[in-house]
mmCIF file of C-alpha atoms in Angstrom:
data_model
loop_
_atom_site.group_PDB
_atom_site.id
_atom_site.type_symbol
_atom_site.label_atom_id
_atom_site.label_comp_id
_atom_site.label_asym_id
_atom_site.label_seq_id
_atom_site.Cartn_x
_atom_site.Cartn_y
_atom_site.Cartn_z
ATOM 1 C CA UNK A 280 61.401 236.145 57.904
ATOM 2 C CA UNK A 281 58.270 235.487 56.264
ATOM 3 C CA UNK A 282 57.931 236.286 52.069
ATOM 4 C CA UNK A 283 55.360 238.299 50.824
ATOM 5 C CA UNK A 284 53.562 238.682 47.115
ATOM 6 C CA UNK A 285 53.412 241.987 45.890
ATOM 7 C CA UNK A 286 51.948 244.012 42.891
ATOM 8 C CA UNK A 287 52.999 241.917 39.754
ATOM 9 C CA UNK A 288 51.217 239.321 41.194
ATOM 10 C CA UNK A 289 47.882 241.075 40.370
ATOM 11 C CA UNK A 290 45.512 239.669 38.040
ATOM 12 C CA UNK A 291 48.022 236.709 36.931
ATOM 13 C CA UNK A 292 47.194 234.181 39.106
ATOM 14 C CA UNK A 293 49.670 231.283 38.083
ATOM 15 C CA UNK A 294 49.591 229.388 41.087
ATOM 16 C CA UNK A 295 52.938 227.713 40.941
ATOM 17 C CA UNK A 296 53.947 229.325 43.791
ATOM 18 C CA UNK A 297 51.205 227.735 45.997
ATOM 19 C CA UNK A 298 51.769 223.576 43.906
ATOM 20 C CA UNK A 299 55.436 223.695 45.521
ATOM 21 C CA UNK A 300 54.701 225.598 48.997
ATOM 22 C CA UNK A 301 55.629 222.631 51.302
ATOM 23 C CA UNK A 302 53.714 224.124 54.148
ATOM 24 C CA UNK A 303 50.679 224.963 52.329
ATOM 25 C CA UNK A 304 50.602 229.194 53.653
ATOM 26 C CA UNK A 305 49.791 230.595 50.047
ATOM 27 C CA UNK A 306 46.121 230.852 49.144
ATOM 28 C CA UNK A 307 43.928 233.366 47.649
ATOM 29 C CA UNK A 308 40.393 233.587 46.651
ATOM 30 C CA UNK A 309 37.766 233.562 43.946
ATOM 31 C CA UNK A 310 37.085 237.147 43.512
ATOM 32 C CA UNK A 311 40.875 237.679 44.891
ATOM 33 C CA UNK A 312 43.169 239.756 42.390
ATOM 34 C CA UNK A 313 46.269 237.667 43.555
ATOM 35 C CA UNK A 314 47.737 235.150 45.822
ATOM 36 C CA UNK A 315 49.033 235.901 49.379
ATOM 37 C CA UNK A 316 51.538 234.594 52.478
ATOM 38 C CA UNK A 317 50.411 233.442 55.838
ATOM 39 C CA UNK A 318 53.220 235.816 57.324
ATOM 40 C CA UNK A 319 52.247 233.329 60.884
ATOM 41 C CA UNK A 320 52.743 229.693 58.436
ATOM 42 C CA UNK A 321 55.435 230.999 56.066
ATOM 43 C CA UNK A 322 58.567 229.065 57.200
ATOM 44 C CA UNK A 323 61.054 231.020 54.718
ATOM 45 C CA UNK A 324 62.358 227.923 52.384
ATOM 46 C CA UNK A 325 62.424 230.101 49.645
ATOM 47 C CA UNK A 326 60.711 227.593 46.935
ATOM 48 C CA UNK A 327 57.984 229.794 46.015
ATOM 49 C CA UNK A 328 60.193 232.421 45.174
ATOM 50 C CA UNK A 329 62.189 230.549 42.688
ATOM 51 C CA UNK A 330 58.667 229.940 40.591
ATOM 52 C CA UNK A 331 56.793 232.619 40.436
ATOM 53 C CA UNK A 332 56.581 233.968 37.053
ATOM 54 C CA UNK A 333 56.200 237.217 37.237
ATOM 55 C CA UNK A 334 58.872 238.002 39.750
ATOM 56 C CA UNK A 335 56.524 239.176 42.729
ATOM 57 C CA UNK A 336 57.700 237.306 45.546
ATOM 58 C CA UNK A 337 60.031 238.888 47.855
ATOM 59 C CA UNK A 338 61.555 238.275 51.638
ATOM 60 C CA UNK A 339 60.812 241.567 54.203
ATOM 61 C CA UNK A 340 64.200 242.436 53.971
ATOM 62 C CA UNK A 341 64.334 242.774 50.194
ATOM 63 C CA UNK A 342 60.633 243.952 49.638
ATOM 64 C CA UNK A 343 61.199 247.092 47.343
ATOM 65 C CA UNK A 344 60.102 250.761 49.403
ATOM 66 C CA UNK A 345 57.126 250.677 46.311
ATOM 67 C CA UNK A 346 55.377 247.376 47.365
ATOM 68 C CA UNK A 347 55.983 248.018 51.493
ATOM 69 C CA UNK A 348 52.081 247.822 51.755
ATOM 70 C CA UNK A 349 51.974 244.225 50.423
ATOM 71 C CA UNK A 350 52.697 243.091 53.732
ATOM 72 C CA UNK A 351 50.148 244.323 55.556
ATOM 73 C CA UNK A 352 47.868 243.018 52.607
ATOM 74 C CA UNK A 353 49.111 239.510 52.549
ATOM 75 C CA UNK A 354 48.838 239.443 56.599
ATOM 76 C CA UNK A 355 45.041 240.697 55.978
ATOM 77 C CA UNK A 356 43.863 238.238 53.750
ATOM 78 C CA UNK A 357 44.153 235.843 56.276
ATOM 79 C CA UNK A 358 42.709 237.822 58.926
ATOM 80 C CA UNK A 359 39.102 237.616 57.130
#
């Protein structure tokens, strides 16, 4: 069950959930708002989770009804 980085994520940009992601499936862009999952490399260890700052990070089972369309947007970024 892949995570996925939702809305408070937006414009912050901390990047400590992509220093300890041991299987490198966060990245994001220059003129990206935020960071995003590889839904297809995320192996579920939970480490970026634990770090993120703003509290955006959630599993598919526990992603809040609100931010349900951050997981078609992290599986899009990587699409491009």
């Amino acid at each position: 069950m892949p995570y996925v980085i939702t809305q408070p994520c937006i414009d912050v940009k901390d990047g400590a959930c992509m220093d300890v992601c041991p299987v490198d499936c966060i990245a994001t862009a220059p003129d990206a708002p935020m960071y995003y999952i590889d839904p297809d490399r995320c192996i579920d260890c939970n480490a970026c989770r634990h770090v993120c700052p703003v509290d955006a990070i959630f599993s598919l089972w526990e992603l809040p009804p609100d931010q349900l369309e951050f997981e078609r947007i992290n599986a899009d970024f990587f699409k491009r």
